[in-house]
Coordinates of C-alpha atoms in Angstrom, one line a residue:
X1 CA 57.2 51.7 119.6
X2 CA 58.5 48.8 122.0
X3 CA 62.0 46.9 121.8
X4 CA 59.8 44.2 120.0
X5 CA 59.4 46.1 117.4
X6 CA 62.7 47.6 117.0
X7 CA 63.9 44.3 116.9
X8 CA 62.1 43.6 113.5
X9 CA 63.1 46.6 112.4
X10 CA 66.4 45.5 112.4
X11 CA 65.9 42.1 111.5
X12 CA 64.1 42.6 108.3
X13 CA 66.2 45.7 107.5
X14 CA 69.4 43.6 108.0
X15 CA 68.0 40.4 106.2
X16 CA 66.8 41.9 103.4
X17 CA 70.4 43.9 102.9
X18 CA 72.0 40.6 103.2
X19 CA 70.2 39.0 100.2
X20 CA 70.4 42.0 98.0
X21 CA 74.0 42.3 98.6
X22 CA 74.4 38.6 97.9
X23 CA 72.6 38.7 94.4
X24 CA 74.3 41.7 93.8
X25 CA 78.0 40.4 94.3
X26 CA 77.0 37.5 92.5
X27 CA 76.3 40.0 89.1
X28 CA 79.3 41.9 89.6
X29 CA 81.4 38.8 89.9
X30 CA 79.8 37.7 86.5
X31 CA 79.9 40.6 84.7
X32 CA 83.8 41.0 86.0
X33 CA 85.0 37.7 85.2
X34 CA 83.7 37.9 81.6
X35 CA 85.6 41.5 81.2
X36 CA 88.8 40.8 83.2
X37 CA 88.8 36.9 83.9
X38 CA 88.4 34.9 87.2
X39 CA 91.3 36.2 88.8
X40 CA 90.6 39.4 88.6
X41 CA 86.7 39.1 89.6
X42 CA 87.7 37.0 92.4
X43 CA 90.1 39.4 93.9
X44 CA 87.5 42.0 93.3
X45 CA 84.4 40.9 94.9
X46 CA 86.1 37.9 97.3
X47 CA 86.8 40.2 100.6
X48 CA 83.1 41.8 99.9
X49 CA 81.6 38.8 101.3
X50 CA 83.2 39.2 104.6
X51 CA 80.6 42.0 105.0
X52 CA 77.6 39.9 104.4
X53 CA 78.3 36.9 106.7
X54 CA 77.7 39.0 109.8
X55 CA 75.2 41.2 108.7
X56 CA 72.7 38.3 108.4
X57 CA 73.7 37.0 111.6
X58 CA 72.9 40.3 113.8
X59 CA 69.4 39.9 112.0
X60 CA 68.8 37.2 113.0
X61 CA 70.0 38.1 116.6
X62 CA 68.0 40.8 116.8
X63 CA 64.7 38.6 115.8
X64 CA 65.3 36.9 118.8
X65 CA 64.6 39.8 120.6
X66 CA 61.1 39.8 119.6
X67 CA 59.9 36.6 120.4
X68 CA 59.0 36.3 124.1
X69 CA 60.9 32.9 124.4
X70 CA 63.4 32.5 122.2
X71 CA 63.9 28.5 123.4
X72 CA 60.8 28.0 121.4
X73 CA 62.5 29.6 118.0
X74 CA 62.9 25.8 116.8
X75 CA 59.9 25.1 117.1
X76 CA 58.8 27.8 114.6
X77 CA 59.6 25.8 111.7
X78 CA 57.2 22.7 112.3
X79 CA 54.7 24.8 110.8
X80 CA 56.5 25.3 106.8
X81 CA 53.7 23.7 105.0
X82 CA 51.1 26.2 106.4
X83 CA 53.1 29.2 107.6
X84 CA 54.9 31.8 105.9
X85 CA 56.3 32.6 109.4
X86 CA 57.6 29.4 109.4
X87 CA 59.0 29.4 106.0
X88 CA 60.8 32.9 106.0
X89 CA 62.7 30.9 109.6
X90 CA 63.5 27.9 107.1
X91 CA 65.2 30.0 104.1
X92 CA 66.8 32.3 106.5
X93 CA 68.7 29.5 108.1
X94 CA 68.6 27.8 104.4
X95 CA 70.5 31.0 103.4
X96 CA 72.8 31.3 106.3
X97 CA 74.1 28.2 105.6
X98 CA 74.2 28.2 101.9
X99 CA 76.1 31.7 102.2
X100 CA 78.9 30.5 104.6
X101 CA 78.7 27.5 102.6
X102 CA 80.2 29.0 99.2
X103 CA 82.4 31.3 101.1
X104 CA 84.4 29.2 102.4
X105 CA 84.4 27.8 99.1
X106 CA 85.1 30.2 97.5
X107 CA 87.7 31.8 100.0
X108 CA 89.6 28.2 99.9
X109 CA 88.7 27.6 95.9
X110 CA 87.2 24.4 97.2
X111 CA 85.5 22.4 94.6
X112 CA 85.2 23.6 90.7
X113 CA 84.3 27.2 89.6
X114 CA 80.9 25.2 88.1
X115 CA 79.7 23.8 92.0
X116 CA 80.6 27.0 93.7
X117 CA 78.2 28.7 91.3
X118 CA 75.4 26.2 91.9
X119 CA 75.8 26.9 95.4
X120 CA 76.0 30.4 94.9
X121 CA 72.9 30.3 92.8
X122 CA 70.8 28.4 95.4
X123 CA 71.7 30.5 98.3
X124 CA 70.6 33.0 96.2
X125 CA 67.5 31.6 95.0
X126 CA 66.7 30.8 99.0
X127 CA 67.0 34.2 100.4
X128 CA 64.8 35.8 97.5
X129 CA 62.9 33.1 98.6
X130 CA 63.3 34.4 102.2
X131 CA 62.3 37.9 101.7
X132 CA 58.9 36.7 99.8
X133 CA 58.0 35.2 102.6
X134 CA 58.9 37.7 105.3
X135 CA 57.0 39.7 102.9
X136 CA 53.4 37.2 102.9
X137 CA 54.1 36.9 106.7
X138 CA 52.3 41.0 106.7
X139 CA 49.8 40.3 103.7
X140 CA 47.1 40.1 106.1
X141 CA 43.3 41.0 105.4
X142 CA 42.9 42.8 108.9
X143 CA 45.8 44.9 108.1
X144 CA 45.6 47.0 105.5
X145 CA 48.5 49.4 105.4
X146 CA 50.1 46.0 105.4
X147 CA 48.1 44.0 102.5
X148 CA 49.1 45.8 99.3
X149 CA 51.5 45.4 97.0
X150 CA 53.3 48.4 97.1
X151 CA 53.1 49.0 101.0
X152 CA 54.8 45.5 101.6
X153 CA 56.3 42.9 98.4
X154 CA 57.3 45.9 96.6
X155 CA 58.7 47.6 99.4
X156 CA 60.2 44.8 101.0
X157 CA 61.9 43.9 97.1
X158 CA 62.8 47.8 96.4
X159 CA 65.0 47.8 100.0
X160 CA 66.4 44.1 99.4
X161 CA 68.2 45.4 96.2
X162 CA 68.9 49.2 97.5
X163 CA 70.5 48.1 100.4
X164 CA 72.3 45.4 98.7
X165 CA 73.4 47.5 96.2
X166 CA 74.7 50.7 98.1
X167 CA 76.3 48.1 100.9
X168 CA 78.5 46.4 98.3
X169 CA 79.5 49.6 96.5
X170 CA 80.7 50.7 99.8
X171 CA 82.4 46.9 100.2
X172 CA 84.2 47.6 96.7
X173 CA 85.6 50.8 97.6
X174 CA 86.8 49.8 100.7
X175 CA 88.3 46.5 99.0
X176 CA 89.8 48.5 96.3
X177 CA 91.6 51.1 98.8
X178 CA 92.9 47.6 100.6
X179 CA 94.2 46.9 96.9
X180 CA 95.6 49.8 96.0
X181 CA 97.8 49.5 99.9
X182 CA 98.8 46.2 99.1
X183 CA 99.7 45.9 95.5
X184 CA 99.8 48.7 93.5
X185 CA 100.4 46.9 90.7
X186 CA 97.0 45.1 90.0
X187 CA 95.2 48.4 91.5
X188 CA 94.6 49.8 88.0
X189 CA 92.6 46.9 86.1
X190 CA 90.9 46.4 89.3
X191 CA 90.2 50.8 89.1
X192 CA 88.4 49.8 86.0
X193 CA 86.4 47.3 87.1
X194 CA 85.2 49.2 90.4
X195 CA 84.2 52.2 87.8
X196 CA 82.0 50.4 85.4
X197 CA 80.5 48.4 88.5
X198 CA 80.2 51.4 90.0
X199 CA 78.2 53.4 87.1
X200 CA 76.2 49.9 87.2
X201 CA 75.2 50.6 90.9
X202 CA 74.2 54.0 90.6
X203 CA 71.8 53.7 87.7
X204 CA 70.4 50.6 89.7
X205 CA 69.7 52.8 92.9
X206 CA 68.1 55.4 90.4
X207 CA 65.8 53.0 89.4
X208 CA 64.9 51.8 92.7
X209 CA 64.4 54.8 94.0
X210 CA 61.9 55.3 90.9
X211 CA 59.9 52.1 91.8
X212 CA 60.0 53.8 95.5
X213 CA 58.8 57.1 94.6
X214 CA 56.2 55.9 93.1
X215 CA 55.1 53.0 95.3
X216 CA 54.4 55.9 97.7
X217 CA 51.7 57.7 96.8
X218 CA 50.1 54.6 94.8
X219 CA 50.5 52.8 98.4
X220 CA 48.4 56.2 99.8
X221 CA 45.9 56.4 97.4
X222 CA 44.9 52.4 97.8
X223 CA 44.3 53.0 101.4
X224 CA 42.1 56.1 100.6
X225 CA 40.2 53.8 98.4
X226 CA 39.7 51.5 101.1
X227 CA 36.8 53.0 102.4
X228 CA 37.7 51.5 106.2
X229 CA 38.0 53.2 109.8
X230 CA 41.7 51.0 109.9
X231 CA 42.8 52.4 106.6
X232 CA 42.0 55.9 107.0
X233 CA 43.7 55.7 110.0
X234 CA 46.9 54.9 109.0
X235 CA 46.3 57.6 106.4
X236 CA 46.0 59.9 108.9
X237 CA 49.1 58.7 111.1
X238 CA 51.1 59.3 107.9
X239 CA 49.8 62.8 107.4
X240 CA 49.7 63.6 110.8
X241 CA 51.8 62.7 113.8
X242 CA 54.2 61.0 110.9
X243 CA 53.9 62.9 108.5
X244 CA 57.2 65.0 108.7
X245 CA 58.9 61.2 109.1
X246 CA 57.1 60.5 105.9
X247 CA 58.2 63.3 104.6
X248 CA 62.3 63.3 105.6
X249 CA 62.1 59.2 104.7
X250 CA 61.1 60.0 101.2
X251 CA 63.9 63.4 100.9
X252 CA 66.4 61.5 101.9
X253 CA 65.8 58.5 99.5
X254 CA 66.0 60.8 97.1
X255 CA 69.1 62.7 98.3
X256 CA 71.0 59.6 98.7
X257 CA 69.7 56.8 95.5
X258 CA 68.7 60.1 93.5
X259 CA 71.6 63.0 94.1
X260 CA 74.3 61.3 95.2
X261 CA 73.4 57.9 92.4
X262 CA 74.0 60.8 89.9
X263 CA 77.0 62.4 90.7
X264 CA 78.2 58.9 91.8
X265 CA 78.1 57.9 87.7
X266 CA 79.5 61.1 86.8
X267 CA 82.7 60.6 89.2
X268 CA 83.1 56.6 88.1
X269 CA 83.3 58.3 84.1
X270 CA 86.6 59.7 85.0
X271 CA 90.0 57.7 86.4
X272 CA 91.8 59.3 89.1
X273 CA 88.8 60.3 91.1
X274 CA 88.6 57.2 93.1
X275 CA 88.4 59.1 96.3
X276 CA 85.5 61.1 95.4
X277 CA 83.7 58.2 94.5
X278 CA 84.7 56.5 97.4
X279 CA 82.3 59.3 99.5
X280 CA 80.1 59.3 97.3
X281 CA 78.9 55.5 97.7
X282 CA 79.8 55.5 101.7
X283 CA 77.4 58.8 101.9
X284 CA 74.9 57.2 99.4
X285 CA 74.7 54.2 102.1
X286 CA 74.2 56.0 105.0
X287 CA 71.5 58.5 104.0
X288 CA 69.9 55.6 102.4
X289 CA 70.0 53.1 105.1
X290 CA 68.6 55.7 107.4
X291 CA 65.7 56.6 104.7
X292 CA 64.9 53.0 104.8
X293 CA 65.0 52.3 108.8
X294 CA 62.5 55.4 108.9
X295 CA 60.4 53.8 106.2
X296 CA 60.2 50.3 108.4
X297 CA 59.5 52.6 111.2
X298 CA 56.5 53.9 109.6
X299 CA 55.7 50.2 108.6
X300 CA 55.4 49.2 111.8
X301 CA 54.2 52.2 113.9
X302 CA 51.3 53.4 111.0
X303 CA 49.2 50.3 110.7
X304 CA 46.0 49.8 112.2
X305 CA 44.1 46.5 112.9
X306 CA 40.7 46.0 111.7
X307 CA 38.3 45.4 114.5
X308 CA 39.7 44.9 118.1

């Protein structure tokens, strides 16, 4: 696999985690204010957006790495009506700039709670919008480990809200050990919000990984059904040369959204075990977000054209 490749690795990896931990911030922040009030939700989940900002803009560094001029990136987008290329360039800038947009908004309390959320809720709309068409860009008929539901929307969906979830857990934490440092006094309503949006995080991983675990085999038996020389061999790669990649991708998914989800609810039941939780969620993330750069490995390095 060549730099090229690499580089979308990282750029769909890092867009898609982006989005999902947008949407996800924007349901803890909902559910929190209607439990503990704005002031509270906002001193939870205002810090967490520091870690999106940049984590959409190394994406979309890295895409540049795959294009062999990268002057000629602008010109990408003259193509939106016809092109879900073109359209995933448009809601990724669309997103970037609705993102940083309500951050600073929201950082400054610029405007009313009301037009933040409208902004909120179309930069939200937009990247959704982004990763369905990242997804379409690989829905193509002469690739088909790529044009399925389950190898590529469902995937792509599964890792935008996985990622998302598992990176603003780890934000939380992080913001809540800031907290705790800084003013001891609001730590403990805030404790009790990190728990229950905790518990929520780990029964959404276990579901994901559900939809994953079963996207899998589905996604092996379709190209087995095929009945093409381009199909079976990107069965084959998997069984093969990737198959102990394959293998390892899925374990760890399963360690990390599965294993670690559950003893993750378990330790958010009971105060005082913040710190246990704390590991929990940053070890969750990074077995997970290695699961899923070996899963967009495979993406990339197991299809096969049809034809020459």
């Amino acid at each position: 696999m060549n730099l090229r490749e690499w580089a979308l690795i990282a750029f769909t990896l890092m867009s898609q985690m982006s989005v999902g931990a947008f949407v996800v911030l924007g349901i803890v922040h909902f559910f929190a204010r209607r439990k503990a009030g704005i002031e509270q939700a906002d001193r939870l989940s205002d810090r967490a957006l520091l870690a999106i900002g940049p984590v959409l803009v190394l994406g979309i560094i890295a895409s540049f790495l795959h294009l062999g001029n990268p002057l000629n990136a602008p010109l990408a987008i003259l193509n939106f009506g016809n092109s879900w290329l073109s359209r995933e360039i448009v809601f990724a800038v669309l997103f970037g700039v609705l993102g940083a947009a309500f951050a600073i908004m929201q950082w400054r309390k610029i405007g009313s709670m009301n037009l933040r959320s409208i902004i909120a809720w179309a930069a939200a709309i937009v990247g959704l919008l982004q990763v369905f068409s990242m997804a379409m860009v690989y829905m193509l008929p002469l690739q088909p480990y790529w044009n399925t539901l389950f190898g590529t929307p469902l995937a792509f969906f599964a890792a935008t809200f996985l990622l998302g979830s598992l990176a603003i857990g780890s934000a939380l934490v992080a913001n809540y050990a800031y907290i705790r440092r800084a003013n001891p006094d609001c730590a403990e309503e805030q404790c009790s919000l990190l728990r229950s949006v905790v518990k929520g995080i780990a029964v959404a991983c276990v579901v994901l990984l559900g939809i994953e675990l079963v996207a899998a085999p589905l996604q092996l038996t379709l190209l087995a059904s095929l009945n093409n020389p381009a199909a079976a061999e990107s069965s084959a790669l998997l069984y093969s040369d990737f198959g102990w990649i394959y293998g390892l991708r899925l374990a760890l998914a399963f360690i990390g959204a599965g294993i670690f989800a559950l003893f993750l609810y378990r330790s958010a039941l009971t105060p005082g075990r913040e710190r246990l939780m704390s590991t929990l969620v940053y070890g969750a993330f990074a077995v997970v977000l290695i699961a899923e750069v070996m899963g967009r490995f495979l993406f990339y390095a197991a299809h096969v054209k049809v034809g020459l």
